[in-house]
Amino acid sequence: MSVNGRVVVVAGATGGLGSVVARTFAGEGARLALLGRGLDKLEALAAELGLNADQALPYAVDVSDGETARACAEAVQTKFGRVDVYLHLVGGWAGGKPLVDTPADDLTSMLHQHVWSTFAMTQAFVPRLLANGWGRVMAVVSPGGRYPAGNASPYAAAKAAQEGLLLSLAQELKGSGVTSNILLVRTIDTKHERLNAPSEKNANWTLPEELAAAMLYLCCEEAGTINGARIPLFGGPEP
Ligand SMILES: NC(=O)c1ccc[n+]([C@@H]2O[C@H](COP(=O)([O-])OP(=O)(O)OC[C@H]3O[C@@H](n4cnc5c(N)ncnc54)[C@H](OP(=O)(O)O)[C@@H]3O)[C@@H](O)[C@H]2O)c1
């Protein structure tokens, strides 16, 4: 199971999950494009991971914009000469109100953050993976997309649509050597509360390291037949 030398794009690299994933993949010898909106934060992350200029491309981009997404893909290709893995770890949450009281802006922001970003970035990167005849696309989705809770309509709608994009993409990728898969979590446990202060509430939370390990597995050769999967990482089936 090796991503040594692979070019891995981590969109949302400064996030709670993205930073752990970046560290994990860097530790396995991958070359990383680290994407987010703030160049300073991305450069600091590359330095913290001990990555030199040959190993990392910190790149500031608004991933929900098609034109900047295409420029980003071009920059990664120019820097490393290829792209192998696209990890869409872009996050954000809006909601907390019944649908009838939800501001339209909440829905707009969730659609931008989860749907338009996935659309723009997969359009920009997937052709480059196909050109290799090998590639991996992954995103992290919540079971709340398919089985929504109340007071969460903007997020639920956006995550459901994000799934639709990636599972439709998986159908289109059959037999290409490129796969598109979804990892499902309820809550990402960045503080390791499930281990340090176990409770009924956090029993089904997922450590970022567990997600990173699943992503690494999906990158191995033996996982090349896993395409269009929704993989739950919360210790039980949905909902
Ligand atoms: N946290 C959870 O419990 C949970 C549960 C289910 C699913 N998920 C999913 O898991 C993934 C990772 O979540 P997380 O908790 O690590 O998120 P997070 O800590 O909120 O980090 C979000 C990341 O997305 C980047 N980002 C947001 N909007 C962007 C934009 N328009 N352009 C470029 N970058 C943008 C942020 O970068 P900057 O702010 O630095 O620009 C940051 O790196 C997300 O897809 C999330 O929906 C999370």
mmCIF file of C-alpha atoms and ligand atoms in Angstrom:
data_model
loop_
_atom_site.group_PDB
_atom_site.id
_atom_site.type_symbol
_atom_site.label_atom_id
_atom_site.label_comp_id
_atom_site.label_asym_id
_atom_site.label_seq_id
_atom_site.Cartn_x
_atom_site.Cartn_y
_atom_site.Cartn_z
ATOM 1 C CA MET A 1 0.000 0.000 0.000
ATOM 2 C CA SER A 2 2.036 2.993 -1.145
ATOM 3 C CA VAL A 3 1.439 6.547 -2.230
ATOM 4 C CA ASN A 4 5.164 7.209 -2.293
ATOM 5 C CA GLY A 5 5.784 9.743 -5.078
ATOM 6 C CA ARG A 6 2.089 10.087 -5.894
ATOM 7 C CA VAL A 7 0.796 13.620 -6.433
ATOM 8 C CA VAL A 8 -2.055 14.127 -3.990
ATOM 9 C CA VAL A 9 -4.284 17.198 -3.957
ATOM 10 C CA VAL A 10 -5.745 17.987 -0.535
ATOM 11 C CA ALA A 11 -8.521 20.556 -0.921
ATOM 12 C CA GLY A 12 -9.321 21.872 2.564
ATOM 13 C CA ALA A 13 -5.784 21.128 3.758
ATOM 14 C CA THR A 14 -5.978 23.620 6.635
ATOM 15 C CA GLY A 15 -9.106 21.999 8.093
ATOM 16 C CA GLY A 16 -9.414 19.671 11.064
ATOM 17 C CA LEU A 17 -9.379 16.657 8.770
ATOM 18 C CA GLY A 18 -7.306 18.033 5.903
ATOM 19 C CA SER A 19 -4.288 18.813 8.065
ATOM 20 C CA VAL A 20 -4.210 15.259 9.465
ATOM 21 C CA VAL A 21 -4.662 13.768 6.001
ATOM 22 C CA ALA A 22 -1.860 15.968 4.671
ATOM 23 C CA ARG A 23 0.427 14.806 7.486
ATOM 24 C CA THR A 24 -0.450 11.145 6.883
ATOM 25 C CA PHE A 25 0.123 11.284 3.140
ATOM 26 C CA ALA A 26 3.316 13.320 3.568
ATOM 27 C CA GLY A 27 4.545 10.627 5.959
ATOM 28 C CA GLU A 28 3.981 8.051 3.200
ATOM 29 C CA GLY A 29 6.112 10.021 0.751
ATOM 30 C CA ALA A 30 3.364 11.625 -1.331
ATOM 31 C CA ARG A 31 3.897 14.978 -3.027
ATOM 32 C CA LEU A 32 1.162 17.339 -1.920
ATOM 33 C CA ALA A 33 -0.833 20.209 -3.340
ATOM 34 C CA LEU A 34 -2.246 21.927 -0.254
ATOM 35 C CA LEU A 35 -5.355 23.959 -1.062
ATOM 36 C CA GLY A 36 -7.391 26.432 0.976
ATOM 37 C CA ARG A 37 -8.205 30.114 0.861
ATOM 38 C CA GLY A 38 -5.271 31.506 2.840
ATOM 39 C CA LEU A 39 -1.750 31.186 1.440
ATOM 40 C CA ASP A 40 -0.109 32.029 4.768
ATOM 41 C CA LYS A 41 -1.883 29.168 6.533
ATOM 42 C CA LEU A 42 -1.018 26.763 3.714
ATOM 43 C CA GLU A 43 2.654 27.755 3.725
ATOM 44 C CA ALA A 44 2.740 27.356 7.501
ATOM 45 C CA LEU A 45 1.246 23.877 7.142
ATOM 46 C CA ALA A 46 3.837 22.850 4.549
ATOM 47 C CA ALA A 47 6.588 24.085 6.881
ATOM 48 C CA GLU A 48 5.061 22.308 9.867
ATOM 49 C CA LEU A 49 4.978 19.062 7.868
ATOM 50 C CA GLY A 50 8.636 19.546 6.986
ATOM 51 C CA LEU A 51 7.892 19.559 3.256
ATOM 52 C CA ASN A 52 10.364 21.281 0.974
ATOM 53 C CA ALA A 53 9.531 23.107 -2.249
ATOM 54 C CA ASP A 54 9.831 19.886 -4.303
ATOM 55 C CA GLN A 55 7.345 18.087 -2.103
ATOM 56 C CA ALA A 56 4.579 20.641 -1.593
ATOM 57 C CA LEU A 57 2.608 23.262 -3.451
ATOM 58 C CA PRO A 58 0.668 25.516 -1.081
ATOM 59 C CA TYR A 59 -1.953 27.120 -3.313
ATOM 60 C CA ALA A 60 -4.696 29.577 -2.335
ATOM 61 C CA VAL A 61 -7.907 29.074 -4.263
ATOM 62 C CA ASP A 62 -11.653 29.476 -3.904
ATOM 63 C CA VAL A 63 -12.582 25.950 -4.902
ATOM 64 C CA SER A 64 -16.185 26.791 -5.728
ATOM 65 C CA ASP A 65 -15.188 28.919 -8.706
ATOM 66 C CA GLY A 66 -14.720 27.029 -11.981
ATOM 67 C CA GLU A 67 -12.129 29.340 -13.478
ATOM 68 C CA THR A 68 -9.870 29.419 -10.420
ATOM 69 C CA ALA A 69 -10.328 25.643 -10.018
ATOM 70 C CA ARG A 70 -9.022 25.132 -13.569
ATOM 71 C CA ALA A 71 -6.082 27.472 -12.924
ATOM 72 C CA CYS A 72 -5.327 25.501 -9.765
ATOM 73 C CA ALA A 73 -5.309 22.168 -11.629
ATOM 74 C CA GLU A 74 -2.986 23.681 -14.233
ATOM 75 C CA ALA A 75 -0.641 24.932 -11.487
ATOM 76 C CA VAL A 76 -0.491 21.471 -9.859
ATOM 77 C CA GLN A 77 0.205 19.817 -13.226
ATOM 78 C CA THR A 78 2.900 22.360 -14.021
ATOM 79 C CA LYS A 79 4.545 21.942 -10.645
ATOM 80 C CA PHE A 80 4.543 18.127 -10.426
ATOM 81 C CA GLY A 81 3.968 17.011 -14.023
ATOM 82 C CA ARG A 82 0.958 14.883 -13.107
ATOM 83 C CA VAL A 83 -1.939 14.516 -10.646
ATOM 84 C CA ASP A 84 -2.896 11.169 -9.080
ATOM 85 C CA VAL A 85 -5.310 11.724 -6.208
ATOM 86 C CA TYR A 86 -7.922 14.389 -5.552
ATOM 87 C CA LEU A 87 -9.202 14.584 -1.940
ATOM 88 C CA HIS A 88 -12.120 16.959 -1.487
ATOM 89 C CA LEU A 89 -12.063 17.849 2.227
ATOM 90 C CA VAL A 90 -13.642 21.273 1.946
ATOM 91 C CA GLY A 91 -15.916 21.928 4.888
ATOM 92 C CA GLY A 92 -18.402 24.226 6.457
ATOM 93 C CA TRP A 93 -21.815 24.088 8.102
ATOM 94 C CA ALA A 94 -24.862 26.340 8.096
ATOM 95 C CA GLY A 95 -28.249 25.567 9.574
ATOM 96 C CA GLY A 96 -29.762 25.285 13.017
ATOM 97 C CA LYS A 97 -33.191 26.621 12.063
ATOM 98 C CA PRO A 98 -36.377 25.056 10.732
ATOM 99 C CA LEU A 99 -36.567 25.220 6.948
ATOM 100 C CA VAL A 100 -39.265 27.889 7.042
ATOM 101 C CA ASP A 101 -36.958 30.200 9.021
ATOM 102 C CA THR A 102 -33.756 29.405 7.118
ATOM 103 C CA PRO A 103 -32.198 32.373 5.319
ATOM 104 C CA ALA A 104 -31.672 31.731 1.611
ATOM 105 C CA ASP A 105 -28.038 32.732 2.104
ATOM 106 C CA ASP A 106 -27.483 29.640 4.273
ATOM 107 C CA LEU A 107 -28.563 27.403 1.418
ATOM 108 C CA THR A 108 -26.502 29.386 -1.075
ATOM 109 C CA SER A 109 -23.374 29.143 1.075
ATOM 110 C CA MET A 110 -23.778 25.385 1.599
ATOM 111 C CA LEU A 111 -24.320 24.797 -2.110
ATOM 112 C CA HIS A 112 -21.178 26.794 -2.886
ATOM 113 C CA GLN A 113 -19.081 25.074 -0.255
ATOM 114 C CA HIS A 114 -20.127 21.479 -0.968
ATOM 115 C CA VAL A 115 -21.740 21.254 -4.395
ATOM 116 C CA TRP A 116 -20.267 23.906 -6.663
ATOM 117 C CA SER A 117 -16.830 23.228 -5.153
ATOM 118 C CA THR A 118 -17.100 19.499 -5.880
ATOM 119 C CA PHE A 119 -18.389 20.232 -9.370
ATOM 120 C CA ALA A 120 -15.665 22.773 -10.178
ATOM 121 C CA MET A 121 -12.782 20.782 -8.746
ATOM 122 C CA THR A 122 -13.721 17.403 -10.198
ATOM 123 C CA GLN A 123 -14.246 19.044 -13.592
ATOM 124 C CA ALA A 124 -10.776 20.552 -13.282
ATOM 125 C CA PHE A 125 -8.907 17.511 -11.937
ATOM 126 C CA VAL A 126 -10.596 14.353 -13.230
ATOM 127 C CA PRO A 127 -9.438 14.786 -16.852
ATOM 128 C CA ARG A 128 -5.860 14.859 -15.533
ATOM 129 C CA LEU A 129 -6.375 11.615 -13.611
ATOM 130 C CA LEU A 130 -7.940 10.005 -16.662
ATOM 131 C CA ALA A 131 -4.921 11.029 -18.689
ATOM 132 C CA ASN A 132 -2.788 8.790 -16.398
ATOM 133 C CA GLY A 133 -5.192 5.865 -16.633
ATOM 134 C CA TRP A 134 -5.024 5.820 -12.823
ATOM 135 C CA GLY A 135 -6.515 8.024 -10.163
ATOM 136 C CA ARG A 136 -8.544 8.395 -7.008
ATOM 137 C CA VAL A 137 -11.259 10.893 -6.083
ATOM 138 C CA MET A 138 -12.696 10.990 -2.556
ATOM 139 C CA ALA A 139 -14.880 13.191 -0.391
ATOM 140 C CA VAL A 140 -16.262 12.991 3.108
ATOM 141 C CA VAL A 141 -20.018 13.118 3.413
ATOM 142 C CA SER A 142 -22.447 12.877 6.307
ATOM 143 C CA PRO A 143 -25.243 10.327 6.639
ATOM 144 C CA GLY A 144 -27.296 13.498 7.204
ATOM 145 C CA GLY A 145 -27.316 13.918 3.435
ATOM 146 C CA ARG A 146 -29.359 10.776 2.806
ATOM 147 C CA TYR A 147 -31.078 10.703 6.232
ATOM 148 C CA PRO A 148 -31.429 14.372 7.208
ATOM 149 C CA ALA A 149 -31.965 15.584 10.746
ATOM 150 C CA GLY A 150 -34.319 18.481 11.382
ATOM 151 C CA ASN A 151 -33.001 22.047 11.443
ATOM 152 C CA ALA A 152 -30.264 21.126 8.998
ATOM 153 C CA SER A 153 -31.836 21.608 5.577
ATOM 154 C CA PRO A 154 -29.052 23.665 3.897
ATOM 155 C CA TYR A 155 -26.321 21.215 4.902
ATOM 156 C CA ALA A 156 -28.453 18.129 4.224
ATOM 157 C CA ALA A 157 -29.397 19.353 0.757
ATOM 158 C CA ALA A 158 -25.808 20.213 -0.106
ATOM 159 C CA LYS A 159 -24.327 16.944 1.145
ATOM 160 C CA ALA A 160 -26.991 14.926 -0.686
ATOM 161 C CA ALA A 161 -26.182 16.772 -3.893
ATOM 162 C CA GLN A 162 -22.446 16.301 -3.361
ATOM 163 C CA GLU A 163 -23.033 12.554 -3.100
ATOM 164 C CA GLY A 164 -25.026 12.644 -6.303
ATOM 165 C CA LEU A 165 -22.167 14.291 -8.161
ATOM 166 C CA LEU A 166 -19.535 11.824 -6.964
ATOM 167 C CA LEU A 167 -21.631 8.690 -7.422
ATOM 168 C CA SER A 168 -22.673 9.739 -10.912
ATOM 169 C CA LEU A 169 -19.007 10.412 -11.631
ATOM 170 C CA ALA A 170 -18.182 6.890 -10.396
ATOM 171 C CA GLN A 171 -20.511 5.437 -13.022
ATOM 172 C CA GLU A 172 -18.766 7.448 -15.722
ATOM 173 C CA LEU A 173 -15.328 6.298 -14.515
ATOM 174 C CA LYS A 174 -16.012 2.545 -14.736
ATOM 175 C CA GLY A 175 -13.079 0.748 -16.311
ATOM 176 C CA SER A 176 -10.929 3.878 -16.538
ATOM 177 C CA GLY A 177 -8.497 3.148 -13.697
ATOM 178 C CA VAL A 178 -9.872 6.164 -11.841
ATOM 179 C CA THR A 179 -12.308 5.711 -8.951
ATOM 180 C CA SER A 180 -14.675 8.021 -7.066
ATOM 181 C CA ASN A 181 -15.689 7.081 -3.526
ATOM 182 C CA ILE A 182 -17.400 8.597 -0.520
ATOM 183 C CA LEU A 183 -16.431 8.206 3.122
ATOM 184 C CA LEU A 184 -19.272 8.727 5.575
ATOM 185 C CA VAL A 185 -18.870 10.118 9.085
ATOM 186 C CA ARG A 186 -21.183 11.621 11.660
ATOM 187 C CA THR A 187 -18.635 13.757 13.532
ATOM 188 C CA ILE A 188 -14.909 14.118 12.992
ATOM 189 C CA ASP A 189 -13.247 13.768 16.396
ATOM 190 C CA THR A 190 -10.262 16.077 16.017
ATOM 191 C CA LYS A 191 -9.717 16.204 19.791
ATOM 192 C CA HIS A 192 -9.796 12.400 20.206
ATOM 193 C CA GLU A 193 -12.631 12.651 22.716
ATOM 194 C CA ARG A 194 -13.888 9.173 21.842
ATOM 195 C CA LEU A 195 -10.612 7.788 23.185
ATOM 196 C CA ASN A 196 -9.874 10.261 25.981
ATOM 197 C CA ALA A 197 -13.372 10.830 27.383
ATOM 198 C CA PRO A 198 -15.615 8.086 26.010
ATOM 199 C CA SER A 199 -19.350 8.747 26.244
ATOM 200 C CA GLU A 200 -22.577 7.722 24.580
ATOM 201 C CA LYS A 201 -22.445 10.957 22.576
ATOM 202 C CA ASN A 202 -19.012 10.409 21.048
ATOM 203 C CA ALA A 203 -19.176 6.610 20.653
ATOM 204 C CA ASN A 204 -19.798 6.889 16.908
ATOM 205 C CA TRP A 205 -17.394 9.746 16.181
ATOM 206 C CA THR A 206 -14.516 9.153 13.781
ATOM 207 C CA LEU A 207 -10.892 10.113 14.324
ATOM 208 C CA PRO A 208 -9.288 12.041 11.469
ATOM 209 C CA GLU A 209 -6.515 9.447 11.526
ATOM 210 C CA GLU A 210 -9.114 6.728 10.836
ATOM 211 C CA LEU A 211 -10.324 8.665 7.811
ATOM 212 C CA ALA A 212 -6.771 9.205 6.606
ATOM 213 C CA ALA A 213 -6.060 5.471 6.924
ATOM 214 C CA ALA A 214 -9.176 4.635 4.892
ATOM 215 C CA MET A 215 -8.092 7.121 2.222
ATOM 216 C CA LEU A 216 -4.637 5.582 2.082
ATOM 217 C CA TYR A 217 -6.210 2.163 1.623
ATOM 218 C CA LEU A 218 -8.414 3.419 -1.217
ATOM 219 C CA CYS A 219 -5.228 4.653 -2.896
ATOM 220 C CA CYS A 220 -3.607 1.224 -2.991
ATOM 221 C CA GLU A 221 -3.615 -0.934 -6.120
ATOM 222 C CA GLU A 222 -5.790 -3.591 -4.458
ATOM 223 C CA ALA A 223 -8.536 -0.999 -3.930
ATOM 224 C CA GLY A 224 -8.776 -0.220 -7.636
ATOM 225 C CA THR A 225 -12.051 -2.147 -7.922
ATOM 226 C CA ILE A 226 -13.741 -0.042 -5.227
ATOM 227 C CA ASN A 227 -15.660 2.582 -7.157
ATOM 228 C CA GLY A 228 -18.917 4.318 -6.277
ATOM 229 C CA ALA A 229 -18.792 3.112 -2.672
ATOM 230 C CA ARG A 230 -20.303 4.872 0.328
ATOM 231 C CA ILE A 231 -18.140 3.686 3.183
ATOM 232 C CA PRO A 232 -19.427 4.325 6.707
ATOM 233 C CA LEU A 233 -16.742 4.922 9.345
ATOM 234 C CA PHE A 234 -18.899 5.242 12.435
ATOM 235 C CA GLY A 235 -19.100 1.693 13.682
ATOM 236 C CA GLY A 236 -22.496 0.786 12.347
ATOM 237 C CA PRO A 237 -24.841 0.944 9.395
ATOM 238 C CA GLU A 238 -26.914 3.959 8.418
ATOM 239 C CA PRO A 239 -29.037 5.769 9.370
HETATM 240 N N1 LIG B 1 -16.408 17.945 10.948
HETATM 241 C C1 LIG B 1 -17.346 17.004 10.921
HETATM 242 O O1 LIG B 1 -17.814 16.533 11.979
HETATM 243 C C2 LIG B 1 -17.833 16.453 9.600
HETATM 244 C C3 LIG B 1 -18.913 15.559 9.560
HETATM 245 C C4 LIG B 1 -19.303 15.037 8.312
HETATM 246 C C5 LIG B 1 -18.633 15.397 7.149
HETATM 247 N N2 LIG B 1 -17.603 16.289 7.242
HETATM 248 C C6 LIG B 1 -16.907 16.674 6.008
HETATM 249 O O2 LIG B 1 -15.533 16.369 6.158
HETATM 250 C C7 LIG B 1 -14.765 17.299 5.408
HETATM 251 C C8 LIG B 1 -13.695 17.928 6.304
HETATM 252 O O3 LIG B 1 -14.337 18.603 7.375
HETATM 253 P P1 LIG B 1 -13.522 19.449 8.466
HETATM 254 O O4 LIG B 1 -14.261 19.357 9.751
HETATM 255 O O5 LIG B 1 -12.077 19.099 8.420
HETATM 256 O O6 LIG B 1 -13.717 20.933 7.918
HETATM 257 P P2 LIG B 1 -13.078 22.277 8.485
HETATM 258 O O7 LIG B 1 -12.199 22.016 9.662
HETATM 259 O O8 LIG B 1 -14.205 23.253 8.639
HETATM 260 O O9 LIG B 1 -12.109 22.754 7.302
HETATM 261 C C9 LIG B 1 -12.666 23.216 6.127
HETATM 262 C C10 LIG B 1 -11.586 23.378 5.081
HETATM 263 O O10 LIG B 1 -12.220 23.760 3.861
HETATM 264 C C11 LIG B 1 -11.544 24.913 3.343
HETATM 265 N N3 LIG B 1 -12.494 25.705 2.581
HETATM 266 C C12 LIG B 1 -13.758 26.056 2.910
HETATM 267 N N4 LIG B 1 -14.326 26.746 1.912
HETATM 268 C C13 LIG B 1 -13.400 26.850 0.928
HETATM 269 C C14 LIG B 1 -13.382 27.447 -0.355
HETATM 270 N N5 LIG B 1 -14.442 28.081 -0.866
HETATM 271 N N6 LIG B 1 -12.245 27.350 -1.100
HETATM 272 C C15 LIG B 1 -11.148 26.705 -0.622
HETATM 273 N N7 LIG B 1 -11.125 26.103 0.589
HETATM 274 C C16 LIG B 1 -12.236 26.176 1.357
HETATM 275 C C17 LIG B 1 -11.007 25.623 4.593
HETATM 276 O O11 LIG B 1 -9.902 26.396 4.228
HETATM 277 P P3 LIG B 1 -9.642 27.893 4.752
HETATM 278 O O12 LIG B 1 -10.703 28.222 5.759
HETATM 279 O O13 LIG B 1 -8.270 27.826 5.309
HETATM 280 O O14 LIG B 1 -9.743 28.681 3.524
HETATM 281 C C18 LIG B 1 -10.558 24.433 5.426
HETATM 282 O O15 LIG B 1 -9.290 23.982 4.995
HETATM 283 C C19 LIG B 1 -15.756 18.320 4.849
HETATM 284 O O16 LIG B 1 -16.084 17.999 3.537
HETATM 285 C C20 LIG B 1 -16.959 18.159 5.749
HETATM 286 O O17 LIG B 1 -18.171 18.527 5.124
HETATM 287 C C21 LIG B 1 -17.191 16.830 8.420
#
